[in-house]
CSV table of C-alpha atoms in Angstrom, one decimal:
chain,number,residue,atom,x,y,z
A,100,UNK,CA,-43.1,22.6,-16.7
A,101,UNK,CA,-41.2,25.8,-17.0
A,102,UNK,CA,-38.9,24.1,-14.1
A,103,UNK,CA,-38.2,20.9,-16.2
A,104,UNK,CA,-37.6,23.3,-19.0
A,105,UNK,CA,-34.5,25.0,-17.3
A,106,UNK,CA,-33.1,21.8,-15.8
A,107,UNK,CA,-33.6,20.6,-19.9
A,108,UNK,CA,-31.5,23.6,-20.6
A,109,UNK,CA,-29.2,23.6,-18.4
A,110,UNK,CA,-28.0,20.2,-18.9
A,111,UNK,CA,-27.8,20.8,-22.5
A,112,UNK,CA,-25.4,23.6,-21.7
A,113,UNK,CA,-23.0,21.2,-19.5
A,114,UNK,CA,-23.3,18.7,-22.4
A,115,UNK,CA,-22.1,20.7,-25.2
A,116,UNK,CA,-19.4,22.6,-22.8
A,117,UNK,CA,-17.9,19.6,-21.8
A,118,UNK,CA,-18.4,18.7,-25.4
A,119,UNK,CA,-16.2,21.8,-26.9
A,120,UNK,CA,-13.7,21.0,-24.3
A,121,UNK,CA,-13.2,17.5,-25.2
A,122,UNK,CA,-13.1,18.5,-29.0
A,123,UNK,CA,-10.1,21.5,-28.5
A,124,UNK,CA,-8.2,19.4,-25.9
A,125,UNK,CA,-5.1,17.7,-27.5
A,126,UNK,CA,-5.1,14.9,-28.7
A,127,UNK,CA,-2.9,12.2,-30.7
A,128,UNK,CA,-4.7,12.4,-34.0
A,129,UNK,CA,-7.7,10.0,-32.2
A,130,UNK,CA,-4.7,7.6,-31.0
A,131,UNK,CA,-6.3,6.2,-27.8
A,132,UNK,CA,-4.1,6.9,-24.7
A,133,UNK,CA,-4.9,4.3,-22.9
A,134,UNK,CA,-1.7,3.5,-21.4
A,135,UNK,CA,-1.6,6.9,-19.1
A,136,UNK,CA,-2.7,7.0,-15.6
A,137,UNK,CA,-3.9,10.6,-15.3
A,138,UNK,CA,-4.7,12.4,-18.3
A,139,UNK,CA,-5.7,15.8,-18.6
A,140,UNK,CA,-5.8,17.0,-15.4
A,141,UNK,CA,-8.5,19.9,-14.4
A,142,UNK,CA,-7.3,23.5,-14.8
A,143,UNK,CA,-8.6,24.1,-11.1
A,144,UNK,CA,-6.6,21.0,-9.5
A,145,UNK,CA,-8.6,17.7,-7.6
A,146,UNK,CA,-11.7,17.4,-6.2
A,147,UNK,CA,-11.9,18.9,-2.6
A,148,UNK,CA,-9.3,16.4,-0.4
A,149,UNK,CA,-8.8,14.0,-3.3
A,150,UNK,CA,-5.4,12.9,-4.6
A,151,UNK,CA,-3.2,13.5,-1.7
A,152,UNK,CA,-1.1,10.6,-2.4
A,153,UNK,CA,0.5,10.7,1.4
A,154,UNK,CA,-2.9,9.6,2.5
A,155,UNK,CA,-2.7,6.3,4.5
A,156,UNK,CA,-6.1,3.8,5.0
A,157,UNK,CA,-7.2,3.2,8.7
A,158,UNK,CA,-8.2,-0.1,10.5
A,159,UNK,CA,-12.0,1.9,10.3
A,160,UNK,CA,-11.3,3.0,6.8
A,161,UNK,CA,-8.8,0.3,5.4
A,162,UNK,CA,-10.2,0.7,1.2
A,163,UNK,CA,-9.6,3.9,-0.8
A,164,UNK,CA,-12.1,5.4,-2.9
A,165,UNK,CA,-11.6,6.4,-6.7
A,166,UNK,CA,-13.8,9.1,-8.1
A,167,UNK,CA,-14.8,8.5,-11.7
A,168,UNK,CA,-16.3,11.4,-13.6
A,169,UNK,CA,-18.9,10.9,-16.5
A,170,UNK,CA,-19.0,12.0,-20.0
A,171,UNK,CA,-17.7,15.2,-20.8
A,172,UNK,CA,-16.7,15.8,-17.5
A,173,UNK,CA,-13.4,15.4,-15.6
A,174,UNK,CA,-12.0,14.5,-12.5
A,175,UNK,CA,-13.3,17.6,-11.0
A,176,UNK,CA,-16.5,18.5,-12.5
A,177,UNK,CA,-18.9,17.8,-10.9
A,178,UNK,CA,-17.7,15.9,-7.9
A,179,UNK,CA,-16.4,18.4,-4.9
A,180,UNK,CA,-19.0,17.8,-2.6
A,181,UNK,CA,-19.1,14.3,-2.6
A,182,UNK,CA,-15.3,14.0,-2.8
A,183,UNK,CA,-15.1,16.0,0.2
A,184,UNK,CA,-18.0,14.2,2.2
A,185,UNK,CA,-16.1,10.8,1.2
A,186,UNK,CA,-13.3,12.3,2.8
A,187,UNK,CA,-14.5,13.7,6.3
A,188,UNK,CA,-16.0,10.4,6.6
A,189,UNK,CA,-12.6,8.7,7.0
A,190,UNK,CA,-11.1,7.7,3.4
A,191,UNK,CA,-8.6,8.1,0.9
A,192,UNK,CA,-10.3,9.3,-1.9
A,193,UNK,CA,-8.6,9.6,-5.2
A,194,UNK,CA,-10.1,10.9,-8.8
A,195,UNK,CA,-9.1,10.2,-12.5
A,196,UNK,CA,-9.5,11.8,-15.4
A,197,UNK,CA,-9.9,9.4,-18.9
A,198,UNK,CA,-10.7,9.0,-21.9
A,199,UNK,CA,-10.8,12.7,-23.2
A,200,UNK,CA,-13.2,13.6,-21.0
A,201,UNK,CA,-14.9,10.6,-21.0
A,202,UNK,CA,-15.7,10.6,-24.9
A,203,UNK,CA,-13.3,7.7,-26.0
A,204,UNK,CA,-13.6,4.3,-27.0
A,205,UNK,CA,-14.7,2.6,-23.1
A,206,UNK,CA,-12.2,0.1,-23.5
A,207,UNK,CA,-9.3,2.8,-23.3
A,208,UNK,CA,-11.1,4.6,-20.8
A,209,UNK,CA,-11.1,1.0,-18.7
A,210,UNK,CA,-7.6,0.8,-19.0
A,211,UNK,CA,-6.8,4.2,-17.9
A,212,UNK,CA,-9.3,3.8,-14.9
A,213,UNK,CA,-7.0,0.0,-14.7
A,214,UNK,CA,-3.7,1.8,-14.6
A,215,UNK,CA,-4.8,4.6,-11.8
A,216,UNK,CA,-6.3,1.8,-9.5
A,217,UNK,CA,-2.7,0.1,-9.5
A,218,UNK,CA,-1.7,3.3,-8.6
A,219,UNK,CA,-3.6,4.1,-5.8
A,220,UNK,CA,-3.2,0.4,-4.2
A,221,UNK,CA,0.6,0.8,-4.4
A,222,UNK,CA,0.8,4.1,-2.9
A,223,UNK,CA,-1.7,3.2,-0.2
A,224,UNK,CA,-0.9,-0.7,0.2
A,225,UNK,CA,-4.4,-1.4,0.5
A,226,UNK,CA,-5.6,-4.5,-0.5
A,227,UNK,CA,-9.0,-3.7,-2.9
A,228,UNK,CA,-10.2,0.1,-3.6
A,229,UNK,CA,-14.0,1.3,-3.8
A,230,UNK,CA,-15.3,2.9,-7.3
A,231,UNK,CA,-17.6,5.6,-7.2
A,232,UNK,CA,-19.0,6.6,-10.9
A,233,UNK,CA,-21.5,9.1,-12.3
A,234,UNK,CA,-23.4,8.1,-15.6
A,235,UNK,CA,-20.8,6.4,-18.0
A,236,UNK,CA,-18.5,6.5,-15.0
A,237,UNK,CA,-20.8,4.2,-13.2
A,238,UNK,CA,-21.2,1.6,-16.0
A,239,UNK,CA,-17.3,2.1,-17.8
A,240,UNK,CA,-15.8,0.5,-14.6
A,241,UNK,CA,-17.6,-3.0,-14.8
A,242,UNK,CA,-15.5,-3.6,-18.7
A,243,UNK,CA,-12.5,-3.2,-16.4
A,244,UNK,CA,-13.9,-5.7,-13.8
A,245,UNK,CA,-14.9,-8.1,-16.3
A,246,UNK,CA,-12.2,-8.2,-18.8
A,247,UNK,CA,-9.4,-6.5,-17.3
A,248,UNK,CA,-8.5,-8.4,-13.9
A,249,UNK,CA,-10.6,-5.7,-11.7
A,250,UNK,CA,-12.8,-7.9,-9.8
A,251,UNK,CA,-10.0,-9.0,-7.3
A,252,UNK,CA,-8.8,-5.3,-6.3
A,253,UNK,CA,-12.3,-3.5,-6.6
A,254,UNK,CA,-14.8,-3.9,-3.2
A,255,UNK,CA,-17.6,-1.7,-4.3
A,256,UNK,CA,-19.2,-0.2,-6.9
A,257,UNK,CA,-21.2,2.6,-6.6
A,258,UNK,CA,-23.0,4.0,-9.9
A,259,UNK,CA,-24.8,7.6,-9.7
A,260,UNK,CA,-27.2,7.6,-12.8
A,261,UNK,CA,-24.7,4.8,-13.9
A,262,UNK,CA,-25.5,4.2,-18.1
A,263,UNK,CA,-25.4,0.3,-17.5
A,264,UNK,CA,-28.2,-0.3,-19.7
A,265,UNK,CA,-27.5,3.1,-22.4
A,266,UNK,CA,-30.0,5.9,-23.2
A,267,UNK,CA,-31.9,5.7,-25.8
A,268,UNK,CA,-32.0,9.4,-26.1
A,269,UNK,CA,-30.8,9.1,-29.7
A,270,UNK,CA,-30.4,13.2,-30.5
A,271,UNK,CA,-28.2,13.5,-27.6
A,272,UNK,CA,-25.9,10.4,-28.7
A,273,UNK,CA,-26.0,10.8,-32.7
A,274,UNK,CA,-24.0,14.5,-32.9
A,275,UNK,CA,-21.7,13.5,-30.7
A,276,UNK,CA,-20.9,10.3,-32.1
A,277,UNK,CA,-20.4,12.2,-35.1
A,278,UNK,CA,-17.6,14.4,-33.9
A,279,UNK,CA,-15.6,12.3,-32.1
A,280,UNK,CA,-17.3,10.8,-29.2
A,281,UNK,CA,-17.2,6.9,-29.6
A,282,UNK,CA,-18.2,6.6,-26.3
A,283,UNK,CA,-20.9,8.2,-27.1
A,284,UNK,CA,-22.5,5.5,-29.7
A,285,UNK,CA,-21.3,3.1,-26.8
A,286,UNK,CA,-23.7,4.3,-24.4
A,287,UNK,CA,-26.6,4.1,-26.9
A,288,UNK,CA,-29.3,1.3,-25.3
A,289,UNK,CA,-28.8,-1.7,-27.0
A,290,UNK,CA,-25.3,-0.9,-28.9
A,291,UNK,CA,-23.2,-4.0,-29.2
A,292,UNK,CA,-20.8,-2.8,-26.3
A,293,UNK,CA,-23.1,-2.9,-23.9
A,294,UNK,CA,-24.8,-6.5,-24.8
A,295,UNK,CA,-21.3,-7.4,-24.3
A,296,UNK,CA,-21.1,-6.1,-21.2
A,297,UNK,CA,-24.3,-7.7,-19.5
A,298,UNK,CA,-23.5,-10.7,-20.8
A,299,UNK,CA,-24.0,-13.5,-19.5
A,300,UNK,CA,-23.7,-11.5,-15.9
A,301,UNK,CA,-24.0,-8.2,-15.5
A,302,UNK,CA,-22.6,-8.0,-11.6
A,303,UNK,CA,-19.9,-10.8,-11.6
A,304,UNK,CA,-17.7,-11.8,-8.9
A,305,UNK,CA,-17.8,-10.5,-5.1
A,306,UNK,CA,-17.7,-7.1,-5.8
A,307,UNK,CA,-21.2,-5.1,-4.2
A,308,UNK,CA,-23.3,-3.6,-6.9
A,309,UNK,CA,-25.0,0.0,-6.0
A,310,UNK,CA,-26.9,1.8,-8.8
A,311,UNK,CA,-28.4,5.4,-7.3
A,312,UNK,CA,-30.9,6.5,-9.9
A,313,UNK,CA,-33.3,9.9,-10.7
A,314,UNK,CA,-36.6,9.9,-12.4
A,315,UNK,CA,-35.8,13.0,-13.1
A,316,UNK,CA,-32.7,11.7,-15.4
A,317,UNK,CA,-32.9,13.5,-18.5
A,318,UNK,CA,-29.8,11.3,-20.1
A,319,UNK,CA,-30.1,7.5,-19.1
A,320,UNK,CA,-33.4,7.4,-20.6
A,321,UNK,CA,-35.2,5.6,-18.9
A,322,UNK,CA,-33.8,6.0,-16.0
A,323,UNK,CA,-34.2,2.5,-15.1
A,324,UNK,CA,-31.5,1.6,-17.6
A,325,UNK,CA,-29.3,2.6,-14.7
A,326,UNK,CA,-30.4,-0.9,-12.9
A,327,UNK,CA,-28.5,-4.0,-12.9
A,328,UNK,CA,-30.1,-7.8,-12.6
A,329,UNK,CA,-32.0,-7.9,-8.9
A,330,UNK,CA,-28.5,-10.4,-7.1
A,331,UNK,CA,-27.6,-11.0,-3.6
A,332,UNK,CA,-24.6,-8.0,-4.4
A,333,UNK,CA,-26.8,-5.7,-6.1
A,334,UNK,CA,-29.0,-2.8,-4.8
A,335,UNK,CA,-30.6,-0.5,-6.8
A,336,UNK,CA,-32.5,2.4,-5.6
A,337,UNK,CA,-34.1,5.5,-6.7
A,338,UNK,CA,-33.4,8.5,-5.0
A,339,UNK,CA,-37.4,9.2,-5.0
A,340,UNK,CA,-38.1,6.1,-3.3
A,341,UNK,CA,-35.8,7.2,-0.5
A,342,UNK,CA,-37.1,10.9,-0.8
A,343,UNK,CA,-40.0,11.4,-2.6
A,344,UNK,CA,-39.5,15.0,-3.3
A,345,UNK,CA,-36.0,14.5,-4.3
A,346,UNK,CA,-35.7,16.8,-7.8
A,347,UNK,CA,-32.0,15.4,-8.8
A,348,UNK,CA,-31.3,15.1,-11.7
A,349,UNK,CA,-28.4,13.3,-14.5
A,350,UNK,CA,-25.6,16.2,-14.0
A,351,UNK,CA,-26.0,16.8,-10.1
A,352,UNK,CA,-27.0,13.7,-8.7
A,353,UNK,CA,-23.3,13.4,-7.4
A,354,UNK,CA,-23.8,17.0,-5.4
A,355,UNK,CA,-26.9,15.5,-4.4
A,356,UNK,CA,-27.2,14.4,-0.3
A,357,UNK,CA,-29.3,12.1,-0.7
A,358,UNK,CA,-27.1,10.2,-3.1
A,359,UNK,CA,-24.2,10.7,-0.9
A,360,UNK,CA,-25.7,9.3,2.0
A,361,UNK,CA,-26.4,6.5,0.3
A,362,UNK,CA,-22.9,6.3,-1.7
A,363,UNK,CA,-21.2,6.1,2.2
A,364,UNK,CA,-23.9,3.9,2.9
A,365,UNK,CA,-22.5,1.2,0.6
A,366,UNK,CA,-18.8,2.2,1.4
A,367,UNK,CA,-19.1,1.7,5.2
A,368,UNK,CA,-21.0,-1.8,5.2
A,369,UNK,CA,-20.4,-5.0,4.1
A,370,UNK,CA,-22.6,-6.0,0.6
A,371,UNK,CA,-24.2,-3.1,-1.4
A,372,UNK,CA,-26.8,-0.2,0.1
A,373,UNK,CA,-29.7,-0.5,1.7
A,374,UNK,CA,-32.6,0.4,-0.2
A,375,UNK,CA,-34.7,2.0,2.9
A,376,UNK,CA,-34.5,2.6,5.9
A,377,UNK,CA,-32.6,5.6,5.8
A,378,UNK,CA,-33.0,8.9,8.6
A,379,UNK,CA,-35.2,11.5,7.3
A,380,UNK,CA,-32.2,14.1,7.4
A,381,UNK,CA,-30.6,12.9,4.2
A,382,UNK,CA,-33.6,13.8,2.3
A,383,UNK,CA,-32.4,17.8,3.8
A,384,UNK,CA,-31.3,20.5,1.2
């Protein structure tokens, strides 16, 4: 109890941090700024061996991977470790910051995300990239595959604690909304955004669906919300299936080694994850 009380606290803390950052950084009067590729870049730089735009893909590694943070986070927070497992594993791994720290309307955000992944398949001259997302990161992506032309460039998906579904942990959604999160009210469990989204399909085209979710998720509530529709491209799996003392939760799941093994996992295969079979060393500290 007095465990789930500090993990409670301490994601309330990275909530209303990222919060006050998103509220003081500049913006253009609530002008969406959708058209920009990278937008307020992290004080402390990338993501450990992101964004080096010399990278080249291999014949073993030929798709790039694009980080893409959650709400109230950036392109660095909290994504080092998995940006720099990604990388000694072989890739090109890029990360992009949207939205206003991921608190505008998702459709900007989508278009941001839309204007980066042109980016990185032009520098790289690869032919699709890979999309790995925590929470609203996880879910934002699939508006650009549906209604912005991503479904041809984009081979995976991977969602950690993805917010496919929304929260319907209303206290955590209604302040925000309030003071200038849109995205926000977006993520709310049946908002009209999202209906939109899952309708009819909510995993279209070829692109591999995997959705990496916590019981111990304190945001996407439940943390099944996190799932898509059971398809031939579509694994979902929770991290306590895979490691039943797994104690993960919403902000960390992307520092989590479990997730990560299963994140490269989907990257290195054809289709989504596996659900099982996996060695008991990625259930390790």
């Amino acid at each position: 109890m007095v465990t789930l009380g500090i993990r409670r606290a301490a994601l309330l803390v990275a909530l209303l941090g990222g919060l006050l950052l998103a509220l003081v950084s500049p913006s253009s009067a609530g002008t969406a700024r959708a058209s920009t590729v990278e937008e307020l870049s992290h004080p402390f730089g990338s993501p450990v061996g992101a964004n080096d735009w010399s990278c080249r893909p291999t014949e073993a590694r030929p798709t790039p991977v694009v980080l893409v943070h959650g709400t109230f986070a950036d392109s660095r927070t909290p994504l080092d470790r998995i940006s720099a497992r990604v990388k000694a594993a072989g890739y090109c791994v890029y990360s992009v910051d949207y939205g206003l720290r991921g608190t505008q309307r998702i459709e900007d955000s989508a278009r941001t995300l839309a204007a980066f992944v042109d980016r990185v398949l032009a520098s790289t001259g690869a032919a699709q990239v890979s999309l790995v997302g925590h929470s609203q990161g996880g879910m934002m992506p699939r508006y650009y595959l549906k209604n912005l032309g991503g479904l041809g460039k984009v081979d995976d998906l991977v969602g950690l604690a993805p917010s496919n579904y929304g929260t319907f942990r209303a206290e955590l959604l209604a302040p925000a909304g309030a003071i200038g999160c849109p995205a926000c009210a977006q993520q709310g469990a049946g908002s009209a955004f999202l209906r939109d989204l899952n309708t009819p399909d909510d995993s279209p085209g070829d692109v591999s669906y995997t959705n990496v979710v916590t019981r111990y998720d304190t945001v996407v509530v439940p943390h099944t919300n996190g799932y898509l529709t059971p398809a031939d491209n579509v694994t979902n799996v929770r991290l306590q299936d895979v490691c039943p003392g797994n104690l993960a939760d919403h902000v960390f799941i992307p520092a989590n080694r479990t997730a990560i093994a299963i994140t490269l996992d989907a990257l290195s295969r054809p289709g989504p994850a596996r659900a099982s079979g996996y060695s008991p060393t990625v259930c390790l500290p």
